[in-house]
Amino acid sequence: MQAAAKSSKEKATEGELTPGQRSADDSLTGGKKEAGRVLGEQSYEKCLADITLFVGSFALGAPWAIQMFDAFGKQSQGVLTGNVRWPGAYKECLDVRATDLNSTTELFKGQYCTATIKTSKESIPPSVTAYPGICIPDSCNDTNARAILAPLVTEMEMDFTLSNVVCQIEHPLDTITIVAICVFAFVGFLMALGTALDIVLVQMPKWRMARMPAILKKGIDSYSAASVGETQPLLNSKTPTHPEEPGLCAQLLISFSVYTNGSKLLSTRQPPGSLTSVHGIRFFSMTWVVLGHTFSAVKKFSYNSAVYQKEAYDRFSFQMVANATPSVDTFFVLSGLLVAYLSLKELDKNKGKLNWPLFFFHRFWRLTPLYMMVIFFNISIEQYMGSGPNWFDRDKSREACEENWWTNLLYINNLVNLDKRCLGESWYLANDMQFYLLSPLIFVPFYYSPYLGGLSSLAFLLATTISPGVITSELHFTAGSAKLAEKTVAGANSFNDYYIKPYCRMGPYVVGLVAGYILYKYASRIRMNRIVALCGWAVAGGVGMAVIFGLYDASKVTDTEPLEVWEAALWNSLGRTAWGVCVAWVIIACHTGYGGFINTLLSWEALIPLSRLTYTLYLIHMTALAVFGGIMRVPMFMNDIDIVMYFLSLMAMCYMVGAIVSLAFEAPMMGLEKILLHGNKKK
């Protein structure tokens, strides 16, 4: 390449264009007609002129042009093992300042873009899609850059075709970002003001009341020791015996108090009858979710993903990561169980009556404010959090949220506009809300009759069991990370058509509703001898292991035994519900005294504050992963230790950020709901 560049430089100095230069100039001119129709002559002409200047200046050896070419991503080693991202030098490209040969006037700056190229079957390596970084003038945009460069690649008879170009964009401080900054700053102000009012109006009087017994004791001792004279009464009618309640306005502000909300977050006290094992299950399930997503995210930005995946999938233990989707089903079980358990207790307390408007509003209010704030942050501020070769993925996510945030607000984002999903992991929230709306059809019949509840539960279970089986059979979807002997039907998308659909995922939720009824009705009457309890644990453990590790042979890269369609349909129909039954057994056994050391672990008090942050963690961890990946300047090397370190650092950071986010948006909303809808009920 250096020799070729030198030769070109010598010929250009002599006033002669090389054949390569002539073909490049001819190709650049030939692409003008199509691009001009798309974007207009002016923008196209400027981009064309600047690229032509770059080509000519590189031939003449201009330092800025050599710097620009040096910033291009070049094919690297290990393409056959997954190294298809060649980012080049991101910062070097942005530092380019093009000038004319005879002056120092700046003509354009360097702009970093990511191209998508596809090699031909005859090339080496064959049939590979790669993503090299390219450095082009900032006068170009995605469309005219592709229109100009694609014919150039074709004219030069290279072994690949240029199919797409995505350029990095510097986002100016727009209106929505300014609004977001003001909103978040105002929330910070409310937190500071609420904390100050809380300390002055609530906490300090409490502290004085707490000191009162010591003061009284000291006064009594002084009174007893007095030999002469009269002493004023220690207490009179004006002496306060409890702190005065702040007014409504002050209470609303105190809802944002970091002191009170932080105390509640860190508290490990649980009322009698609490399902203490739920906290541990929630924490470990969230950890499992983040681990699975970490692996999925890291492999997109590594240069040895193919080799690592081959080695990893051949390990039996790796099924815990490869087949981590039951972790989400655990949350469906917990959600259904708590809804039924608490609602049935409320029905029992109120003799069959329930405030239904409040029942539905509470769930919406519990989830939505924090949910919408995270989306608002992604649309407005996240774009300024970083930059890099992979940052264009975050731009796509922001555009999807700008267009489809309303589907998230209505909790229908798992049913409509699936091609542009906002906050992709929020499909779970849509399902959970839809299940919540349907839950009275199951737990209300249970309140009146176990037979009616059983029939209703059975009807929902049949529907959610048959649906995934039929869909899997018709569209030839796989199960977990396994491979199918037959290919998926063209146009089918297993994530959109099966994985996120409510009629395919409700099984564990129904199991949770039934488990909640069992705990409400029979928890105090459940008695098992040791043998029965051990058999229950053995069966639950065996079924759970089968769900997680049962697809091992079909998931291996080498010596794979692919699943038949009926086998995948059977797993998709029964696997998630079976997992839900296992989780329900753990909760029931632990709550009724048959959990042993497992209950001790799951009920560990240190996990209680962490479990309270799982909702916040679920909403922010994918954004954190995407930002980490977006700012990577070079691909990373995948191995077990690096992924574990990446995962642990992500968990630590997300819990710290999650605590702040929870104190700012989640806890205050819960406090406002109690004040406005329930009033200030004294103990």
PDB file of C-alpha atoms in Angstrom, residues 499-674:
ATOM      1  CA  TYR A 499     -41.263 -14.666  22.897  1.00  0.00           C
ATOM      2  CA  ILE A 500     -42.990 -11.388  23.848  1.00  0.00           C
ATOM      3  CA  LYS A 501     -46.608 -12.340  23.174  1.00  0.00           C
ATOM      4  CA  PRO A 502     -48.849 -12.459  26.279  1.00  0.00           C
ATOM      5  CA  TYR A 503     -50.711 -15.572  25.168  1.00  0.00           C
ATOM      6  CA  CYS A 504     -47.371 -17.408  25.055  1.00  0.00           C
ATOM      7  CA  ARG A 505     -45.988 -16.184  28.390  1.00  0.00           C
ATOM      8  CA  MET A 506     -48.893 -16.187  30.868  1.00  0.00           C
ATOM      9  CA  GLY A 507     -48.334 -19.710  32.225  1.00  0.00           C
ATOM     10  CA  PRO A 508     -45.963 -18.750  35.084  1.00  0.00           C
ATOM     11  CA  TYR A 509     -48.220 -15.834  36.036  1.00  0.00           C
ATOM     12  CA  VAL A 510     -51.236 -18.140  36.359  1.00  0.00           C
ATOM     13  CA  VAL A 511     -49.116 -20.487  38.477  1.00  0.00           C
ATOM     14  CA  GLY A 512     -48.240 -17.524  40.678  1.00  0.00           C
ATOM     15  CA  LEU A 513     -51.918 -16.613  41.104  1.00  0.00           C
ATOM     16  CA  VAL A 514     -52.730 -20.180  42.172  1.00  0.00           C
ATOM     17  CA  ALA A 515     -49.768 -20.204  44.581  1.00  0.00           C
ATOM     18  CA  GLY A 516     -50.958 -16.909  46.062  1.00  0.00           C
ATOM     19  CA  TYR A 517     -54.366 -18.443  46.703  1.00  0.00           C
ATOM     20  CA  ILE A 518     -52.774 -21.487  48.365  1.00  0.00           C
ATOM     21  CA  LEU A 519     -50.737 -19.279  50.691  1.00  0.00           C
ATOM     22  CA  TYR A 520     -53.766 -17.130  51.497  1.00  0.00           C
ATOM     23  CA  LYS A 521     -56.079 -20.068  52.200  1.00  0.00           C
ATOM     24  CA  TYR A 522     -53.957 -22.923  53.451  1.00  0.00           C
ATOM     25  CA  ALA A 523     -50.534 -21.616  54.557  1.00  0.00           C
ATOM     26  CA  SER A 524     -51.301 -22.122  58.264  1.00  0.00           C
ATOM     27  CA  ARG A 525     -52.666 -25.609  57.604  1.00  0.00           C
ATOM     28  CA  ILE A 526     -49.924 -27.033  55.399  1.00  0.00           C
ATOM     29  CA  ARG A 527     -48.194 -29.851  57.245  1.00  0.00           C
ATOM     30  CA  MET A 528     -45.672 -32.224  55.675  1.00  0.00           C
ATOM     31  CA  ASN A 529     -43.387 -34.825  57.124  1.00  0.00           C
ATOM     32  CA  ARG A 530     -39.731 -34.689  56.288  1.00  0.00           C
ATOM     33  CA  ILE A 531     -39.910 -37.341  53.555  1.00  0.00           C
ATOM     34  CA  VAL A 532     -42.690 -35.547  51.687  1.00  0.00           C
ATOM     35  CA  ALA A 533     -40.856 -32.232  51.932  1.00  0.00           C
ATOM     36  CA  LEU A 534     -37.622 -33.777  50.648  1.00  0.00           C
ATOM     37  CA  CYS A 535     -39.507 -35.399  47.763  1.00  0.00           C
ATOM     38  CA  GLY A 536     -41.052 -32.045  46.913  1.00  0.00           C
ATOM     39  CA  TRP A 537     -37.648 -30.392  46.841  1.00  0.00           C
ATOM     40  CA  ALA A 538     -36.211 -33.242  44.760  1.00  0.00           C
ATOM     41  CA  VAL A 539     -38.995 -33.037  42.185  1.00  0.00           C
ATOM     42  CA  ALA A 540     -38.836 -29.226  41.998  1.00  0.00           C
ATOM     43  CA  GLY A 541     -35.049 -29.325  41.682  1.00  0.00           C
ATOM     44  CA  GLY A 542     -35.146 -32.016  39.020  1.00  0.00           C
ATOM     45  CA  VAL A 543     -37.758 -30.240  36.925  1.00  0.00           C
ATOM     46  CA  GLY A 544     -35.921 -26.934  37.252  1.00  0.00           C
ATOM     47  CA  MET A 545     -32.646 -28.524  36.152  1.00  0.00           C
ATOM     48  CA  ALA A 546     -34.418 -30.160  33.209  1.00  0.00           C
ATOM     49  CA  VAL A 547     -35.803 -26.795  32.074  1.00  0.00           C
ATOM     50  CA  ILE A 548     -32.392 -25.121  32.209  1.00  0.00           C
ATOM     51  CA  PHE A 549     -30.086 -27.926  31.087  1.00  0.00           C
ATOM     52  CA  GLY A 550     -32.465 -30.078  29.038  1.00  0.00           C
ATOM     53  CA  LEU A 551     -31.563 -28.304  25.794  1.00  0.00           C
ATOM     54  CA  TYR A 552     -27.826 -28.865  26.183  1.00  0.00           C
ATOM     55  CA  ASP A 553     -27.389 -31.455  23.422  1.00  0.00           C
ATOM     56  CA  ALA A 554     -29.306 -29.309  20.943  1.00  0.00           C
ATOM     57  CA  SER A 555     -27.423 -26.133  21.917  1.00  0.00           C
ATOM     58  CA  LYS A 556     -23.883 -27.426  21.429  1.00  0.00           C
ATOM     59  CA  VAL A 557     -21.916 -26.094  18.479  1.00  0.00           C
ATOM     60  CA  THR A 558     -20.085 -29.368  17.893  1.00  0.00           C
ATOM     61  CA  ASP A 559     -21.803 -32.770  17.717  1.00  0.00           C
ATOM     62  CA  THR A 560     -25.198 -31.092  17.859  1.00  0.00           C
ATOM     63  CA  GLU A 561     -28.361 -33.127  18.013  1.00  0.00           C
ATOM     64  CA  PRO A 562     -30.911 -30.620  16.673  1.00  0.00           C
ATOM     65  CA  LEU A 563     -34.443 -30.612  17.981  1.00  0.00           C
ATOM     66  CA  GLU A 564     -37.392 -31.755  15.994  1.00  0.00           C
ATOM     67  CA  VAL A 565     -40.192 -29.249  15.623  1.00  0.00           C
ATOM     68  CA  TRP A 566     -42.462 -31.174  17.989  1.00  0.00           C
ATOM     69  CA  GLU A 567     -39.741 -31.222  20.652  1.00  0.00           C
ATOM     70  CA  ALA A 568     -39.320 -27.450  20.465  1.00  0.00           C
ATOM     71  CA  ALA A 569     -43.109 -27.012  20.569  1.00  0.00           C
ATOM     72  CA  LEU A 570     -43.323 -29.219  23.667  1.00  0.00           C
ATOM     73  CA  TRP A 571     -40.645 -27.234  25.483  1.00  0.00           C
ATOM     74  CA  ASN A 572     -42.168 -23.871  24.555  1.00  0.00           C
ATOM     75  CA  SER A 573     -45.598 -25.094  25.670  1.00  0.00           C
ATOM     76  CA  LEU A 574     -44.645 -26.594  29.024  1.00  0.00           C
ATOM     77  CA  GLY A 575     -41.145 -25.447  29.947  1.00  0.00           C
ATOM     78  CA  ARG A 576     -41.986 -22.015  31.308  1.00  0.00           C
ATOM     79  CA  THR A 577     -45.043 -23.169  33.236  1.00  0.00           C
ATOM     80  CA  ALA A 578     -43.015 -26.032  34.706  1.00  0.00           C
ATOM     81  CA  TRP A 579     -40.387 -23.541  35.832  1.00  0.00           C
ATOM     82  CA  GLY A 580     -43.136 -21.460  37.410  1.00  0.00           C
ATOM     83  CA  VAL A 581     -44.327 -24.463  39.416  1.00  0.00           C
ATOM     84  CA  CYS A 582     -40.778 -24.970  40.726  1.00  0.00           C
ATOM     85  CA  VAL A 583     -40.525 -21.341  41.848  1.00  0.00           C
ATOM     86  CA  ALA A 584     -43.965 -21.531  43.474  1.00  0.00           C
ATOM     87  CA  TRP A 585     -42.886 -24.618  45.426  1.00  0.00           C
ATOM     88  CA  VAL A 586     -39.815 -22.800  46.743  1.00  0.00           C
ATOM     89  CA  ILE A 587     -41.917 -19.882  48.031  1.00  0.00           C
ATOM     90  CA  ILE A 588     -44.602 -22.074  49.583  1.00  0.00           C
ATOM     91  CA  ALA A 589     -42.080 -24.430  51.193  1.00  0.00           C
ATOM     92  CA  CYS A 590     -40.037 -21.558  52.602  1.00  0.00           C
ATOM     93  CA  HIS A 591     -43.084 -19.722  53.948  1.00  0.00           C
ATOM     94  CA  THR A 592     -44.547 -22.791  55.648  1.00  0.00           C
ATOM     95  CA  GLY A 593     -41.332 -23.820  57.392  1.00  0.00           C
ATOM     96  CA  TYR A 594     -39.935 -26.419  54.986  1.00  0.00           C
ATOM     97  CA  GLY A 595     -37.240 -24.297  53.337  1.00  0.00           C
ATOM     98  CA  GLY A 596     -34.265 -25.168  55.542  1.00  0.00           C
ATOM     99  CA  PHE A 597     -30.987 -23.490  54.587  1.00  0.00           C
ATOM    100  CA  ILE A 598     -32.494 -22.353  51.269  1.00  0.00           C
ATOM    101  CA  ASN A 599     -35.003 -20.230  53.157  1.00  0.00           C
ATOM    102  CA  THR A 600     -32.188 -18.911  55.346  1.00  0.00           C
ATOM    103  CA  LEU A 601     -30.305 -17.761  52.248  1.00  0.00           C
ATOM    104  CA  LEU A 602     -33.316 -16.328  50.415  1.00  0.00           C
ATOM    105  CA  SER A 603     -34.539 -14.525  53.554  1.00  0.00           C
ATOM    106  CA  TRP A 604     -31.152 -13.012  54.358  1.00  0.00           C
ATOM    107  CA  GLU A 605     -31.797  -9.452  55.507  1.00  0.00           C
ATOM    108  CA  ALA A 606     -28.937  -8.020  53.442  1.00  0.00           C
ATOM    109  CA  LEU A 607     -30.844  -8.909  50.255  1.00  0.00           C
ATOM    110  CA  ILE A 608     -33.971  -6.953  51.192  1.00  0.00           C
ATOM    111  CA  PRO A 609     -32.714  -3.476  50.150  1.00  0.00           C
ATOM    112  CA  LEU A 610     -31.216  -4.922  46.971  1.00  0.00           C
ATOM    113  CA  SER A 611     -34.480  -6.626  46.079  1.00  0.00           C
ATOM    114  CA  ARG A 612     -36.303  -3.300  46.343  1.00  0.00           C
ATOM    115  CA  LEU A 613     -34.150  -1.959  43.507  1.00  0.00           C
ATOM    116  CA  THR A 614     -34.825  -4.752  41.028  1.00  0.00           C
ATOM    117  CA  TYR A 615     -37.463  -2.801  39.094  1.00  0.00           C
ATOM    118  CA  THR A 616     -35.150   0.180  38.709  1.00  0.00           C
ATOM    119  CA  LEU A 617     -32.265  -2.105  37.822  1.00  0.00           C
ATOM    120  CA  TYR A 618     -34.330  -3.827  35.142  1.00  0.00           C
ATOM    121  CA  LEU A 619     -35.127  -0.489  33.498  1.00  0.00           C
ATOM    122  CA  ILE A 620     -31.591   0.921  33.454  1.00  0.00           C
ATOM    123  CA  HIS A 621     -29.226  -2.028  33.028  1.00  0.00           C
ATOM    124  CA  MET A 622     -29.733  -2.430  29.270  1.00  0.00           C
ATOM    125  CA  THR A 623     -29.118   1.274  28.740  1.00  0.00           C
ATOM    126  CA  ALA A 624     -25.904   0.979  30.747  1.00  0.00           C
ATOM    127  CA  LEU A 625     -24.805  -2.010  28.672  1.00  0.00           C
ATOM    128  CA  ALA A 626     -25.562  -0.191  25.428  1.00  0.00           C
ATOM    129  CA  VAL A 627     -23.675   2.926  26.535  1.00  0.00           C
ATOM    130  CA  PHE A 628     -20.659   0.823  27.539  1.00  0.00           C
ATOM    131  CA  GLY A 629     -20.693  -0.875  24.160  1.00  0.00           C
ATOM    132  CA  GLY A 630     -21.283   2.367  22.297  1.00  0.00           C
ATOM    133  CA  ILE A 631     -18.205   4.094  23.708  1.00  0.00           C
ATOM    134  CA  MET A 632     -15.859   1.170  23.033  1.00  0.00           C
ATOM    135  CA  ARG A 633     -13.203   2.331  20.590  1.00  0.00           C
ATOM    136  CA  VAL A 634     -11.808  -1.133  19.879  1.00  0.00           C
ATOM    137  CA  PRO A 635     -13.419  -4.610  20.060  1.00  0.00           C
ATOM    138  CA  MET A 636     -12.853  -6.535  23.273  1.00  0.00           C
ATOM    139  CA  PHE A 637     -11.556 -10.066  23.716  1.00  0.00           C
ATOM    140  CA  MET A 638     -14.147 -12.415  25.193  1.00  0.00           C
ATOM    141  CA  ASN A 639     -13.156 -14.809  27.946  1.00  0.00           C
ATOM    142  CA  ASP A 640     -14.790 -15.949  31.167  1.00  0.00           C
ATOM    143  CA  ILE A 641     -12.817 -13.689  33.495  1.00  0.00           C
ATOM    144  CA  ASP A 642     -13.339 -10.515  31.471  1.00  0.00           C
ATOM    145  CA  ILE A 643     -17.079 -11.157  31.136  1.00  0.00           C
ATOM    146  CA  VAL A 644     -17.414 -11.809  34.878  1.00  0.00           C
ATOM    147  CA  MET A 645     -15.507  -8.600  35.669  1.00  0.00           C
ATOM    148  CA  TYR A 646     -17.655  -6.704  33.188  1.00  0.00           C
ATOM    149  CA  PHE A 647     -20.793  -8.178  34.740  1.00  0.00           C
ATOM    150  CA  LEU A 648     -19.788  -7.425  38.345  1.00  0.00           C
ATOM    151  CA  SER A 649     -18.815  -3.846  37.554  1.00  0.00           C
ATOM    152  CA  LEU A 650     -22.119  -3.385  35.720  1.00  0.00           C
ATOM    153  CA  MET A 651     -24.094  -4.725  38.690  1.00  0.00           C
ATOM    154  CA  ALA A 652     -22.267  -2.465  41.148  1.00  0.00           C
ATOM    155  CA  MET A 653     -22.713   0.628  39.013  1.00  0.00           C
ATOM    156  CA  CYS A 654     -26.384  -0.101  38.236  1.00  0.00           C
ATOM    157  CA  TYR A 655     -27.222  -0.595  41.909  1.00  0.00           C
ATOM    158  CA  MET A 656     -25.589   2.706  42.809  1.00  0.00           C
ATOM    159  CA  VAL A 657     -27.329   4.577  39.999  1.00  0.00           C
ATOM    160  CA  GLY A 658     -30.525   2.632  40.643  1.00  0.00           C
ATOM    161  CA  ALA A 659     -30.608   3.775  44.260  1.00  0.00           C
ATOM    162  CA  ILE A 660     -30.405   7.420  43.165  1.00  0.00           C
ATOM    163  CA  VAL A 661     -33.049   6.932  40.475  1.00  0.00           C
ATOM    164  CA  SER A 662     -35.338   5.142  42.921  1.00  0.00           C
ATOM    165  CA  LEU A 663     -35.010   7.917  45.499  1.00  0.00           C
ATOM    166  CA  ALA A 664     -35.701  10.538  42.835  1.00  0.00           C
ATOM    167  CA  PHE A 665     -38.690   9.016  41.032  1.00  0.00           C
ATOM    168  CA  GLU A 666     -39.924   5.694  42.404  1.00  0.00           C
ATOM    169  CA  ALA A 667     -40.147   6.318  46.156  1.00  0.00           C
ATOM    170  CA  PRO A 668     -41.640   9.840  45.877  1.00  0.00           C
ATOM    171  CA  MET A 669     -44.416   8.595  43.597  1.00  0.00           C
ATOM    172  CA  MET A 670     -45.347   5.908  46.115  1.00  0.00           C
ATOM    173  CA  GLY A 671     -45.390   8.529  48.874  1.00  0.00           C
ATOM    174  CA  LEU A 672     -47.586  10.871  46.831  1.00  0.00           C
ATOM    175  CA  GLU A 673     -50.047   8.061  46.159  1.00  0.00           C
ATOM    176  CA  LYS A 674     -50.412   7.324  49.869  1.00  0.00           C
TER     177      LYS A 674
END
